[in-house]
């Protein structure tokens, strides 16, 4: 197995007839999926998603893939293929289109519809859309694309086969192999087999659940659990799930009809996505079941079902506000039932348990993944991956979509089925497919690009480090005035702190040592205010560290009068 090497440098020019694969995100993290394919001087991009920030990214709204390595070559991009409508696959598209708005966008009807409402929010106009279906074949420049139906936790997901002069790549996108999906649209293993017969030179496979043994449970298995919970509830029911999980919402709607309840959506993305899904026929809303939230509130509690966003404990979401009783029209009451019909994304545990505790404190019964089968994964487990390798029989495998442990586990599965060459690459690692063999040939830069309010890419790792220091250690400012004629301290130091010690007299003990240090430096002929500021920082920094065992941010300001 080839591993990521830290010593890798920029790759040389691509050999004639070779295909270059550069993952710019999604390999090393679950999120911001984006892969660039290069053949004959032209580029094809598959997916362009976001990564959601964690606690160590304070203030960050979103994390994007780094477009730097293709920024000069955006005119060479033939198309952007979107495999499905999840945020980690489409969410960064508006940011890429800001740099070139007419990149052809290729995806299924639902994927492009979900993307379309996002593009409108970003006020991007005149974008170019190509709706494709499974079984369809369409060429963009030298990339001959064929789309294959795959089953996932959102309808209308596609795998894509990419044929070029260098051979065939099959990219699964996100998928699983539910044999009895709600919409009957299974992962098309017959197409996988046909492509395998033709010869798949490089197989890019979803690694998310590669460490999970066996097979992912069918989505339909949730239905009897929902039925039981509905049966046991004699008050209002609130169900939180992902705003893109149309089949989950379908099952909740069906349970509501079965139990004579009405349903309202809460949360902007839920309302928006479900309208798109219903309009296109992906969600079947039985007549009379759906009402708006205000109408629902007027009904008896045992007639109410709310379907809400916020299953990951997002602080601004409807469910978090309900749990804090700060939602403007949903008041949680004793005896209500709350179902968290979703996964628990690593990193969100504390936030989710805070919401569960909040709801429980008001007397709600909380049903979640930990105490009932109200969620199944959207990704193929190890058993399904093994099937795929045996059906496709690829020459080379490159695991995608996962942390390094998932990529490695997926690679082991491929090897176990006899795949000769498994390439483990993380974000930025360049893989060339030449003469039927995939090999790592270099590395391009692909750091995190942070979106913070209106700014994209202005916030750096260094600024986040500052934010973490401010958050954890507080802040001290020191202002000193120097008399440039006498070369002595004329006023100050004035010391103020935030998040450190509220009482400014704490600093009385260090004022004289700062004056002494500055006077000494001035007497030695130091004139540069920057150097004098460094002197101040050293004196107070050492004192704070020794006497208070803290490392706050220190901002010294030395002014000449
Ligand atoms: Zn997905
Ligand atoms: Zn994904």
Coordinates of C-alpha atoms in Angstrom, one line a residue, residues 159-472:
X159 CA -21.8 7.3 -9.1
X160 CA -19.8 8.4 -12.1
X161 CA -17.7 6.5 -14.5
X162 CA -15.1 8.7 -16.2
X163 CA -13.6 7.3 -19.4
X164 CA -10.5 9.0 -20.8
X165 CA -7.6 7.8 -23.0
X166 CA -5.9 6.8 -19.7
X167 CA -8.6 4.2 -18.8
X168 CA -11.8 4.2 -16.8
X169 CA -12.3 5.6 -13.3
X170 CA -15.3 4.7 -11.3
X171 CA -16.2 7.1 -8.4
X172 CA -18.9 5.7 -6.2
X173 CA -19.7 9.0 -4.5
X174 CA -21.4 8.4 -1.2
X175 CA -23.4 5.1 -1.3
X176 CA -24.7 2.1 0.4
X177 CA -26.5 -1.0 -0.8
X178 CA -29.9 -1.0 0.9
X179 CA -31.7 -3.8 -1.0
X180 CA -35.2 -2.5 -0.1
X181 CA -34.9 1.3 -0.2
X182 CA -38.1 3.4 0.1
X183 CA -38.0 4.5 -3.5
X184 CA -36.9 1.1 -4.9
X185 CA -33.9 2.8 -6.5
X186 CA -31.0 0.4 -5.5
X187 CA -27.3 0.8 -6.1
X188 CA -27.0 -0.5 -9.7
X189 CA -24.7 -3.4 -9.2
X190 CA -25.4 -4.7 -12.7
X191 CA -23.9 -1.5 -14.0
X192 CA -21.0 -1.9 -11.6
X193 CA -20.5 -5.4 -13.0
X194 CA -20.8 -4.3 -16.6
X195 CA -18.2 -1.5 -16.0
X196 CA -16.0 -4.1 -14.2
X197 CA -16.2 -6.3 -17.3
X198 CA -15.1 -3.5 -19.5
X199 CA -12.3 -2.8 -17.0
X200 CA -12.2 -0.3 -14.2
X201 CA -8.7 1.0 -13.9
X202 CA -9.2 3.1 -10.8
X203 CA -12.0 2.7 -8.3
X204 CA -12.6 5.5 -5.9
X205 CA -14.8 4.2 -3.0
X206 CA -16.6 5.7 0.0
X207 CA -14.7 4.8 3.1
X208 CA -17.0 6.3 5.8
X209 CA -18.2 3.0 7.2
X210 CA -15.3 0.7 6.2
X211 CA -14.6 0.0 9.8
X212 CA -18.1 -1.1 10.5
X213 CA -18.5 -4.9 9.9
X214 CA -21.4 -6.4 8.0
X215 CA -24.1 -4.5 6.2
X216 CA -25.9 -1.3 6.8
X217 CA -29.5 -1.8 8.1
X218 CA -32.2 -0.9 5.7
X219 CA -33.9 2.5 6.0
X220 CA -37.3 0.8 6.3
X221 CA -36.4 -0.8 9.6
X222 CA -36.9 2.5 11.2
X223 CA -40.6 2.5 10.3
X224 CA -41.8 0.0 13.0
X225 CA -39.8 1.9 15.6
X226 CA -41.5 5.2 14.7
X227 CA -44.8 3.4 14.7
X228 CA -44.2 2.2 18.3
X229 CA -43.1 5.6 19.5
X230 CA -46.1 7.3 17.9
X231 CA -48.3 4.7 19.5
X232 CA -46.9 5.3 23.0
X233 CA -47.1 9.1 22.7
X234 CA -50.3 10.9 23.8
X235 CA -48.9 14.4 23.4
X236 CA -47.0 16.4 20.9
X237 CA -44.2 14.7 18.9
X238 CA -41.1 16.5 17.7
X239 CA -38.8 14.7 15.3
X240 CA -35.4 16.2 14.4
X241 CA -33.5 14.9 11.4
X242 CA -31.2 16.2 8.7
X243 CA -33.0 18.6 6.4
X244 CA -31.9 16.6 3.4
X245 CA -33.1 13.2 4.6
X246 CA -36.2 13.0 2.4
X247 CA -36.8 9.3 3.0
X248 CA -36.6 9.8 6.8
X249 CA -39.1 12.6 6.5
X250 CA -41.3 10.4 4.3
X251 CA -41.5 7.8 7.0
X252 CA -42.4 10.4 9.6
X253 CA -45.1 11.7 7.4
X254 CA -46.5 8.2 6.9
X255 CA -46.4 7.5 10.6
X256 CA -48.3 10.8 11.3
X257 CA -51.0 9.8 8.8
X258 CA -51.3 6.4 10.3
X259 CA -51.8 7.9 13.8
X260 CA -54.1 10.7 12.7
X261 CA -51.7 13.5 13.3
X262 CA -50.8 16.6 11.3
X263 CA -47.3 17.7 10.5
X264 CA -45.5 21.1 10.3
X265 CA -41.8 21.7 9.4
X266 CA -39.6 23.9 11.6
X267 CA -36.3 25.3 10.4
X268 CA -35.6 27.2 7.2
X269 CA -33.6 24.4 5.4
X270 CA -36.2 21.8 6.3
X271 CA -39.0 23.9 4.8
X272 CA -37.0 24.8 1.7
X273 CA -35.6 21.3 0.9
X274 CA -38.9 19.5 1.5
X275 CA -40.7 21.9 -0.8
X276 CA -38.1 21.1 -3.5
X277 CA -38.4 17.4 -2.9
X278 CA -42.2 17.4 -3.0
X279 CA -42.4 19.6 -6.1
X280 CA -40.1 17.1 -8.0
X281 CA -41.9 14.1 -6.7
X282 CA -39.2 12.7 -4.4
X283 CA -41.4 13.2 -1.3
X284 CA -45.0 12.0 -1.3
X285 CA -47.0 14.3 1.0
X286 CA -50.4 12.7 1.6
X287 CA -53.2 15.3 1.2
X288 CA -54.2 17.2 4.3
X289 CA -51.3 16.1 6.5
X290 CA -49.1 19.1 6.2
X291 CA -50.0 22.4 7.8
X292 CA -48.0 25.4 8.8
X293 CA -46.5 25.6 12.2
X294 CA -49.0 28.2 13.5
X295 CA -52.0 26.1 12.4
X296 CA -50.4 23.1 14.0
X297 CA -50.0 24.9 17.3
X298 CA -53.8 25.5 17.4
X299 CA -54.4 21.7 17.3
X300 CA -54.6 19.4 20.4
X301 CA -51.1 18.2 21.4
X302 CA -51.9 14.6 20.5
X303 CA -52.6 15.7 16.9
X304 CA -49.2 17.5 16.4
X305 CA -46.0 16.4 14.8
X306 CA -43.2 18.8 14.2
X307 CA -40.3 17.9 11.9
X308 CA -37.3 20.0 12.8
X309 CA -33.7 20.7 12.0
X310 CA -31.0 20.8 14.7
X311 CA -30.4 17.1 15.2
X312 CA -26.7 17.9 15.7
X313 CA -27.3 20.3 18.5
X314 CA -26.5 23.3 16.4
X315 CA -26.9 26.3 18.8
X316 CA -29.0 28.4 16.5
X317 CA -31.2 25.6 15.3
X318 CA -34.9 25.2 16.0
X319 CA -34.4 22.2 18.3
X320 CA -31.7 23.9 20.4
X321 CA -34.1 26.9 20.9
X322 CA -36.9 24.6 21.8
X323 CA -34.7 22.9 24.4
X324 CA -33.9 26.2 25.9
X325 CA -37.6 27.3 25.7
X326 CA -36.5 30.3 23.6
X327 CA -38.2 29.2 20.4
X328 CA -40.8 31.9 19.4
X329 CA -43.8 29.6 19.0
X330 CA -42.8 26.0 20.0
X331 CA -43.0 25.5 23.8
X332 CA -41.8 22.1 25.0
X333 CA -44.2 20.6 27.6
X334 CA -44.0 17.8 30.0
X335 CA -45.1 14.6 28.3
X336 CA -44.0 15.6 24.8
X337 CA -41.9 13.2 22.8
X338 CA -38.8 14.2 21.0
X339 CA -37.2 11.8 18.4
X340 CA -33.6 12.5 17.2
X341 CA -33.8 10.5 14.0
X342 CA -30.2 11.2 13.0
X343 CA -26.6 10.2 13.4
X344 CA -24.3 11.7 16.0
X345 CA -21.5 13.3 14.0
X346 CA -18.2 13.0 15.9
X347 CA -17.4 16.4 17.6
X348 CA -21.1 17.2 18.1
X349 CA -21.7 14.9 21.1
X350 CA -21.6 17.5 23.8
X351 CA -23.9 19.8 21.9
X352 CA -26.4 17.0 21.2
X353 CA -26.4 15.8 24.8
X354 CA -26.9 19.4 26.0
X355 CA -30.1 19.5 23.8
X356 CA -31.2 16.1 25.1
X357 CA -30.7 17.1 28.7
X358 CA -32.5 20.4 28.1
X359 CA -35.5 18.7 26.6
X360 CA -35.5 16.0 29.4
X361 CA -35.4 18.7 32.0
X362 CA -38.8 20.1 30.7
X363 CA -40.2 16.6 31.1
X364 CA -40.0 15.5 27.4
X365 CA -39.3 11.9 26.5
X366 CA -36.3 11.8 24.3
X367 CA -35.9 8.9 21.8
X368 CA -32.5 8.8 20.1
X369 CA -30.1 6.5 18.4
X370 CA -28.7 5.5 21.8
X371 CA -32.0 4.0 23.0
X372 CA -34.0 3.1 19.9
X373 CA -33.3 2.2 16.2
X374 CA -34.3 5.7 14.9
X375 CA -31.3 6.1 12.6
X376 CA -29.4 4.0 10.0
X377 CA -26.3 5.1 8.3
X378 CA -26.2 6.3 4.7
X379 CA -22.9 4.6 3.9
X380 CA -21.8 1.1 2.9
X381 CA -20.4 -1.0 5.6
X382 CA -17.4 -3.4 5.2
X383 CA -19.6 -6.2 3.8
X384 CA -21.0 -4.0 1.1
X385 CA -17.6 -2.7 0.1
X386 CA -16.3 -6.3 -0.2
X387 CA -19.2 -7.1 -2.6
X388 CA -18.3 -4.1 -4.7
X389 CA -14.7 -5.0 -5.0
X390 CA -15.6 -8.5 -6.0
X391 CA -18.1 -7.3 -8.6
X392 CA -16.0 -4.5 -10.1
X393 CA -12.6 -6.2 -9.8
X394 CA -10.7 -2.9 -10.2
X395 CA -7.0 -2.7 -11.1
X396 CA -6.3 0.1 -8.7
X397 CA -8.3 1.3 -5.7
X398 CA -8.1 4.8 -4.0
X399 CA -10.3 5.0 -0.9
X400 CA -12.0 8.4 -0.6
X401 CA -14.4 10.1 1.9
X402 CA -13.1 9.4 5.3
X403 CA -10.5 10.1 8.0
X404 CA -7.2 8.3 7.5
X405 CA -8.3 5.3 9.6
X406 CA -11.3 4.9 7.4
X407 CA -9.2 5.2 4.2
X408 CA -6.8 2.6 5.6
X409 CA -9.5 0.2 6.6
X410 CA -11.1 0.5 3.2
X411 CA -7.8 -0.2 1.5
X412 CA -7.4 -3.4 3.6
X413 CA -10.8 -4.6 2.4
X414 CA -9.8 -4.0 -1.2
X415 CA -6.6 -5.9 -0.7
X416 CA -8.4 -8.8 1.0
X417 CA -10.4 -9.2 -2.2
X418 CA -7.2 -9.4 -4.2
X419 CA -6.9 -5.8 -5.5
X420 CA -3.2 -5.5 -6.4
X421 CA -2.7 -1.8 -6.0
X422 CA -4.3 0.3 -3.3
X423 CA -3.3 4.0 -3.1
X424 CA -3.8 5.7 0.2
X425 CA -3.7 9.5 -0.5
X426 CA -4.8 12.3 1.8
X427 CA -6.0 15.8 0.7
X428 CA -3.6 17.4 -1.8
X429 CA -1.7 14.2 -2.6
X430 CA -1.5 13.8 -6.4
X431 CA -2.1 10.4 -7.9
X432 CA -1.3 9.7 -11.6
X433 CA -2.9 6.8 -13.6
X434 CA -0.4 5.9 -16.2
X435 CA -0.4 2.7 -18.3
X436 CA -3.0 1.3 -16.0
X437 CA -1.1 1.9 -12.8
X438 CA -2.0 4.5 -10.1
X439 CA 0.9 6.1 -8.3
X440 CA 1.5 9.0 -6.0
X441 CA 3.5 11.6 -7.8
X442 CA 3.5 14.7 -5.6
X443 CA 1.5 17.0 -3.5
X444 CA -0.3 20.4 -3.9
X445 CA -1.2 22.8 -1.2
X446 CA -4.7 22.3 0.1
X447 CA -5.2 23.9 3.6
X448 CA -8.4 24.8 5.2
X449 CA -10.1 27.9 3.8
X450 CA -12.3 29.4 6.4
X451 CA -15.6 31.3 5.8
X452 CA -16.3 33.8 8.6
X453 CA -19.3 36.0 8.0
X454 CA -18.6 37.8 4.7
X455 CA -14.9 36.9 4.6
X456 CA -13.6 34.0 2.7
X457 CA -10.0 32.9 3.3
X458 CA -9.0 36.0 5.3
X459 CA -9.1 34.1 8.6
X460 CA -5.9 32.0 8.9
X461 CA -4.8 29.2 11.3
X462 CA -2.8 32.0 13.1
X463 CA -6.0 34.1 13.6
X464 CA -7.8 31.0 14.9
X465 CA -4.9 30.4 17.3
X466 CA -5.3 34.0 18.5
X467 CA -9.0 33.3 19.0
X468 CA -8.3 30.2 21.0
X469 CA -5.9 32.1 23.2
X470 CA -8.4 34.9 23.7
X471 CA -11.1 32.3 24.5
X472 CA -9.0 30.3 26.9

